[in-house]
Structure formats: C-alpha cells, structure tokens
PDB file of C-alpha atoms in Angstrom:
ATOM      1  CA  UNK A 156      30.917  14.062 -11.192  1.00 50.00           C
ATOM      2  CA  UNK A 157      28.551  13.995 -14.194  1.00 50.00           C
ATOM      3  CA  UNK A 158      27.771  10.318 -13.605  1.00 50.00           C
ATOM      4  CA  UNK A 159      26.957  10.983  -9.936  1.00 47.00           C
ATOM      5  CA  UNK A 160      24.653  13.862 -10.879  1.00 42.00           C
ATOM      6  CA  UNK A 161      22.964  11.767 -13.557  1.00 42.00           C
ATOM      7  CA  UNK A 162      22.516   8.867 -11.115  1.00 43.00           C
ATOM      8  CA  UNK A 163      21.016  11.217  -8.529  1.00 42.00           C
ATOM      9  CA  UNK A 164      18.559  12.638 -11.065  1.00 40.00           C
ATOM     10  CA  UNK A 165      17.543   9.148 -12.219  1.00 40.00           C
ATOM     11  CA  UNK A 166      16.981   8.108  -8.591  1.00 40.00           C
ATOM     12  CA  UNK A 167      14.854  11.186  -7.834  1.00 41.00           C
ATOM     13  CA  UNK A 168      12.776  10.743 -11.006  1.00 43.00           C
ATOM     14  CA  UNK A 169      12.285   7.020 -10.410  1.00 39.00           C
ATOM     15  CA  UNK A 170      11.503   7.564  -6.739  1.00 41.00           C
ATOM     16  CA  UNK A 171       8.910  10.220  -7.542  1.00 46.00           C
ATOM     17  CA  UNK A 172       7.160   7.846  -9.965  1.00 47.00           C
ATOM     18  CA  UNK A 173       7.199   4.951  -7.521  1.00 47.00           C
ATOM     19  CA  UNK A 174       5.988   7.062  -4.615  1.00 61.00           C
ATOM     20  CA  UNK A 175       3.003   8.600  -6.419  1.00 79.00           C
ATOM     21  CA  UNK A 176      -0.037   8.344  -4.221  1.00 94.00           C
ATOM     22  CA  UNK A 177      -2.496   8.249  -7.108  1.00 97.00           C
ATOM     23  CA  UNK A 178      -3.244   6.573 -10.412  1.00 97.00           C
ATOM     24  CA  UNK A 179      -3.500   8.720 -13.547  1.00 97.00           C
ATOM     25  CA  UNK A 180      -6.007   7.732 -16.261  1.00 98.00           C
ATOM     26  CA  UNK A 181      -6.054   9.616 -19.596  1.00 98.00           C
ATOM     27  CA  UNK A 182      -9.039   9.142 -21.898  1.00 98.00           C
ATOM     28  CA  UNK A 183     -11.471  10.783 -24.307  1.00 98.00           C
ATOM     29  CA  UNK A 184     -14.993  11.388 -22.988  1.00 98.00           C
ATOM     30  CA  UNK A 185     -17.682  11.300 -25.696  1.00 98.00           C
ATOM     31  CA  UNK A 186     -20.446  13.845 -25.130  1.00 98.00           C
ATOM     32  CA  UNK A 187     -24.078  13.417 -26.201  1.00 98.00           C
ATOM     33  CA  UNK A 188     -23.430  15.396 -29.413  1.00 98.00           C
ATOM     34  CA  UNK A 189     -20.510  13.091 -30.344  1.00 98.00           C
ATOM     35  CA  UNK A 190     -17.737  15.569 -29.472  1.00 98.00           C
ATOM     36  CA  UNK A 191     -14.819  14.016 -27.584  1.00 98.00           C
ATOM     37  CA  UNK A 192     -13.136  15.845 -24.705  1.00 98.00           C
ATOM     38  CA  UNK A 193      -9.547  15.090 -23.667  1.00 98.00           C
ATOM     39  CA  UNK A 194      -9.740  14.102 -19.977  1.00 98.00           C
ATOM     40  CA  UNK A 195      -7.498  12.958 -17.154  1.00 98.00           C
ATOM     41  CA  UNK A 196      -8.581  11.644 -13.800  1.00 98.00           C
ATOM     42  CA  UNK A 197      -6.360  11.104 -10.793  1.00 98.00           C
ATOM     43  CA  UNK A 198      -7.588   8.460  -8.388  1.00 96.00           C
ATOM     44  CA  UNK A 199      -5.905   8.239  -4.969  1.00 96.00           C
ATOM     45  CA  UNK A 200      -4.298   4.861  -4.334  1.00 95.00           C
ATOM     46  CA  UNK A 201      -5.753   2.615  -1.682  1.00 92.00           C
ATOM     47  CA  UNK A 202      -9.234   1.834  -0.495  1.00 91.00           C
ATOM     48  CA  UNK A 203     -11.714   4.676  -0.984  1.00 92.00           C
ATOM     49  CA  UNK A 204     -13.308   6.071   2.155  1.00 94.00           C
ATOM     50  CA  UNK A 205     -16.897   5.108   2.896  1.00 93.00           C
ATOM     51  CA  UNK A 206     -19.025   6.766   0.203  1.00 94.00           C
ATOM     52  CA  UNK A 207     -16.044   7.450  -2.078  1.00 95.00           C
ATOM     53  CA  UNK A 208     -13.426  10.171  -2.338  1.00 97.00           C
ATOM     54  CA  UNK A 209     -14.351  13.833  -2.490  1.00 98.00           C
ATOM     55  CA  UNK A 210     -13.760  15.090  -6.026  1.00 98.00           C
ATOM     56  CA  UNK A 211     -12.338  18.315  -7.401  1.00 98.00           C
ATOM     57  CA  UNK A 212     -12.877  19.092 -11.075  1.00 98.00           C
ATOM     58  CA  UNK A 213     -10.307  21.615 -12.271  1.00 98.00           C
ATOM     59  CA  UNK A 214     -11.293  23.791 -15.248  1.00 97.00           C
ATOM     60  CA  UNK A 215      -8.887  25.900 -17.314  1.00 97.00           C
ATOM     61  CA  UNK A 216      -9.002  29.402 -18.751  1.00 96.00           C
ATOM     62  CA  UNK A 217      -9.656  30.321 -22.379  1.00 95.00           C
ATOM     63  CA  UNK A 218      -6.949  29.271 -24.833  1.00 95.00           C
ATOM     64  CA  UNK A 219      -5.367  26.833 -22.378  1.00 97.00           C
ATOM     65  CA  UNK A 220      -5.921  23.104 -21.895  1.00 97.00           C
ATOM     66  CA  UNK A 221      -5.899  20.421 -19.228  1.00 98.00           C
ATOM     67  CA  UNK A 222      -2.105  20.453 -19.407  1.00 97.00           C
ATOM     68  CA  UNK A 223      -1.966  23.890 -17.794  1.00 96.00           C
ATOM     69  CA  UNK A 224      -3.801  22.478 -14.741  1.00 95.00           C
ATOM     70  CA  UNK A 225      -2.214  19.025 -14.402  1.00 97.00           C
ATOM     71  CA  UNK A 226       0.118  19.925 -11.550  1.00 96.00           C
ATOM     72  CA  UNK A 227      -2.758  21.326  -9.512  1.00 95.00           C
ATOM     73  CA  UNK A 228      -4.888  18.227 -10.145  1.00 97.00           C
ATOM     74  CA  UNK A 229      -1.965  16.010  -9.123  1.00 97.00           C
ATOM     75  CA  UNK A 230      -1.585  17.996  -5.902  1.00 96.00           C
ATOM     76  CA  UNK A 231      -5.268  17.464  -5.085  1.00 96.00           C
ATOM     77  CA  UNK A 232      -4.908  13.723  -5.725  1.00 97.00           C
ATOM     78  CA  UNK A 233      -1.806  13.571  -3.517  1.00 95.00           C
ATOM     79  CA  UNK A 234      -3.949  15.052  -0.751  1.00 95.00           C
ATOM     80  CA  UNK A 235      -6.666  12.392  -0.998  1.00 95.00           C
ATOM     81  CA  UNK A 236      -9.038  13.925  -3.533  1.00 96.00           C
ATOM     82  CA  UNK A 237     -10.231  12.235  -6.690  1.00 97.00           C
ATOM     83  CA  UNK A 238      -9.362  14.955  -9.192  1.00 97.00           C
ATOM     84  CA  UNK A 239     -10.484  15.424 -12.757  1.00 98.00           C
ATOM     85  CA  UNK A 240      -9.303  17.753 -15.515  1.00 98.00           C
ATOM     86  CA  UNK A 241     -10.308  18.123 -19.124  1.00 98.00           C
ATOM     87  CA  UNK A 242      -9.659  20.354 -22.085  1.00 98.00           C
ATOM     88  CA  UNK A 243     -12.772  22.315 -22.958  1.00 97.00           C
ATOM     89  CA  UNK A 244     -14.382  21.932 -26.354  1.00 97.00           C
ATOM     90  CA  UNK A 245     -12.120  23.186 -29.161  1.00 97.00           C
ATOM     91  CA  UNK A 246      -9.118  23.658 -26.862  1.00 97.00           C
ATOM     92  CA  UNK A 247      -6.105  21.422 -26.360  1.00 97.00           C
ATOM     93  CA  UNK A 248      -6.834  18.240 -28.313  1.00 97.00           C
ATOM     94  CA  UNK A 249     -10.549  18.198 -27.486  1.00 98.00           C
ATOM     95  CA  UNK A 250     -12.810  18.143 -30.512  1.00 98.00           C
ATOM     96  CA  UNK A 251     -15.339  20.747 -31.544  1.00 97.00           C
ATOM     97  CA  UNK A 252     -15.222  24.501 -31.742  1.00 95.00           C
ATOM     98  CA  UNK A 253     -14.815  26.739 -28.723  1.00 93.00           C
ATOM     99  CA  UNK A 254     -17.625  29.208 -28.208  1.00 89.00           C
ATOM    100  CA  UNK A 255     -15.542  31.015 -25.550  1.00 84.00           C
ATOM    101  CA  UNK A 256     -18.214  31.351 -22.858  1.00 89.00           C
ATOM    102  CA  UNK A 257     -21.545  29.813 -23.772  1.00 92.00           C
ATOM    103  CA  UNK A 258     -24.215  27.399 -22.693  1.00 95.00           C
ATOM    104  CA  UNK A 259     -22.542  24.795 -24.921  1.00 96.00           C
ATOM    105  CA  UNK A 260     -19.464  24.715 -22.675  1.00 97.00           C
ATOM    106  CA  UNK A 261     -21.720  24.833 -19.597  1.00 97.00           C
ATOM    107  CA  UNK A 262     -23.625  21.790 -20.876  1.00 97.00           C
ATOM    108  CA  UNK A 263     -20.315  20.027 -21.548  1.00 98.00           C
ATOM    109  CA  UNK A 264     -19.331  20.603 -17.915  1.00 98.00           C
ATOM    110  CA  UNK A 265     -22.679  19.234 -16.733  1.00 98.00           C
ATOM    111  CA  UNK A 266     -21.911  16.025 -18.663  1.00 98.00           C
ATOM    112  CA  UNK A 267     -18.433  15.899 -17.098  1.00 98.00           C
ATOM    113  CA  UNK A 268     -20.025  16.190 -13.633  1.00 98.00           C
ATOM    114  CA  UNK A 269     -22.470  13.393 -14.496  1.00 98.00           C
ATOM    115  CA  UNK A 270     -19.541  11.208 -15.596  1.00 98.00           C
ATOM    116  CA  UNK A 271     -17.649  11.929 -12.363  1.00 98.00           C
ATOM    117  CA  UNK A 272     -20.701  11.238 -10.194  1.00 97.00           C
ATOM    118  CA  UNK A 273     -21.255   7.911 -11.978  1.00 97.00           C
ATOM    119  CA  UNK A 274     -17.700   6.821 -11.129  1.00 95.00           C
ATOM    120  CA  UNK A 275     -17.717   4.466  -8.142  1.00 92.00           C
ATOM    121  CA  UNK A 276     -14.641   6.254  -6.764  1.00 91.00           C
ATOM    122  CA  UNK A 277     -16.536   9.499  -6.185  1.00 95.00           C
ATOM    123  CA  UNK A 278     -18.552  10.710  -3.232  1.00 96.00           C
ATOM    124  CA  UNK A 279     -21.425  12.310  -5.180  1.00 95.00           C
ATOM    125  CA  UNK A 280     -22.179  14.672  -2.293  1.00 96.00           C
ATOM    126  CA  UNK A 281     -18.647  16.070  -2.238  1.00 97.00           C
ATOM    127  CA  UNK A 282     -17.938  17.293  -5.783  1.00 98.00           C
ATOM    128  CA  UNK A 283     -16.449  20.754  -6.246  1.00 97.00           C
ATOM    129  CA  UNK A 284     -15.138  22.728  -9.197  1.00 98.00           C
ATOM    130  CA  UNK A 285     -12.082  24.967  -9.240  1.00 95.00           C
ATOM    131  CA  UNK A 286     -11.220  27.286 -12.109  1.00 95.00           C
ATOM    132  CA  UNK A 287     -10.496  30.803 -13.206  1.00 93.00           C
ATOM    133  CA  UNK A 288     -11.343  33.007 -16.176  1.00 95.00           C
ATOM    134  CA  UNK A 289     -13.370  30.880 -18.621  1.00 95.00           C
ATOM    135  CA  UNK A 290     -12.889  27.987 -16.193  1.00 95.00           C
ATOM    136  CA  UNK A 291     -14.536  30.049 -13.454  1.00 95.00           C
ATOM    137  CA  UNK A 292     -17.460  31.439 -15.430  1.00 96.00           C
ATOM    138  CA  UNK A 293     -18.557  28.176 -17.086  1.00 97.00           C
ATOM    139  CA  UNK A 294     -19.196  26.412 -13.723  1.00 97.00           C
ATOM    140  CA  UNK A 295     -21.412  29.292 -12.556  1.00 96.00           C
ATOM    141  CA  UNK A 296     -23.377  29.138 -15.814  1.00 96.00           C
ATOM    142  CA  UNK A 297     -23.798  25.379 -15.414  1.00 97.00           C
ATOM    143  CA  UNK A 298     -25.063  25.729 -11.821  1.00 96.00           C
ATOM    144  CA  UNK A 299     -27.603  28.328 -12.987  1.00 95.00           C
ATOM    145  CA  UNK A 300     -28.986  25.731 -15.404  1.00 94.00           C
ATOM    146  CA  UNK A 301     -29.275  22.877 -12.932  1.00 95.00           C
ATOM    147  CA  UNK A 302     -25.829  21.377 -12.334  1.00 96.00           C
ATOM    148  CA  UNK A 303     -25.530  20.072  -8.752  1.00 95.00           C
ATOM    149  CA  UNK A 304     -22.125  20.353  -7.042  1.00 96.00           C
ATOM    150  CA  UNK A 305     -21.082  21.100  -3.479  1.00 94.00           C
ATOM    151  CA  UNK A 306     -18.965  24.169  -4.219  1.00 94.00           C
ATOM    152  CA  UNK A 307     -17.404  26.274  -6.957  1.00 92.00           C
TER     153      UNK A 307
END
C-alpha cells in the first residue's frame, strides 16, 4: 500500500512539472544604485501573441518576500500572463535596507517596470501591478512620480 501511494505521489509531482504551461526564471536584478533585487519571472510557454504577453507584476507586503506571492504569479502565468515577482529592497534575499514605504521603494518598482517593458515577451501597453499593504502603496507612489502602467 505504501509503495502504491508513493508511486502515485511521484506520478502526480512529475506530471505537474511536465505539464507546467510556463517557464520560471530566477535572477538578481541590479538597480542603478547597485542594489540587487531577488526576482522571478514566469513566461508562458509557446509563441507570444502579437505584441507580446500582457504582464502582471505582483508585489508583496512589508516583511514578506517574493516567496509569499509565487503561487499567485504561477497562476497568472498558467492563464497566459507573463508574470513577475520580486522581493523588495531589504526583504527576502534582496540587498539593501527596507525603508518600509518610501520613494526609494517606489523608484525600485519603476526600474522593475522598465526591465519588464524592455523584455521582448511583454506587451508594453498591457502591464499591471497587483499587491496589498506595502505592495499596494508602493505602486501608487510610483505612478504619482511618473511610472506608466495600465492598471494597479
């Protein structure tokens, strides 16, 4: 019985990996001040639609990291969105010191948006940001200082 259960679990795990409808890329993004942010992007598999995939950037709350939002970003990618998550400055394994809610974090997000828009996979006219708490306030601050996205 244990062997059958183990075999079933291995099959389900292997099948879920094989059937992923996106590619996950983990990397460190270096900002203009030299600070590196821990990032993950999920790119849907297949040929991008004309103009690129719509993109959702998912931002986390204070004291959390990109890992708290990974499942949501994966869900977006499974539904045909290029999705992007990162750990804000001084949180998770991102470098620097968190300023909680400041123009520094807003400027970091503006650089993340620039990176995403420069990716050939992205439809620059269809970039949105989703977040709550610190991850909801920072996008509004960034828009007030010139960041251009379709929706928050």
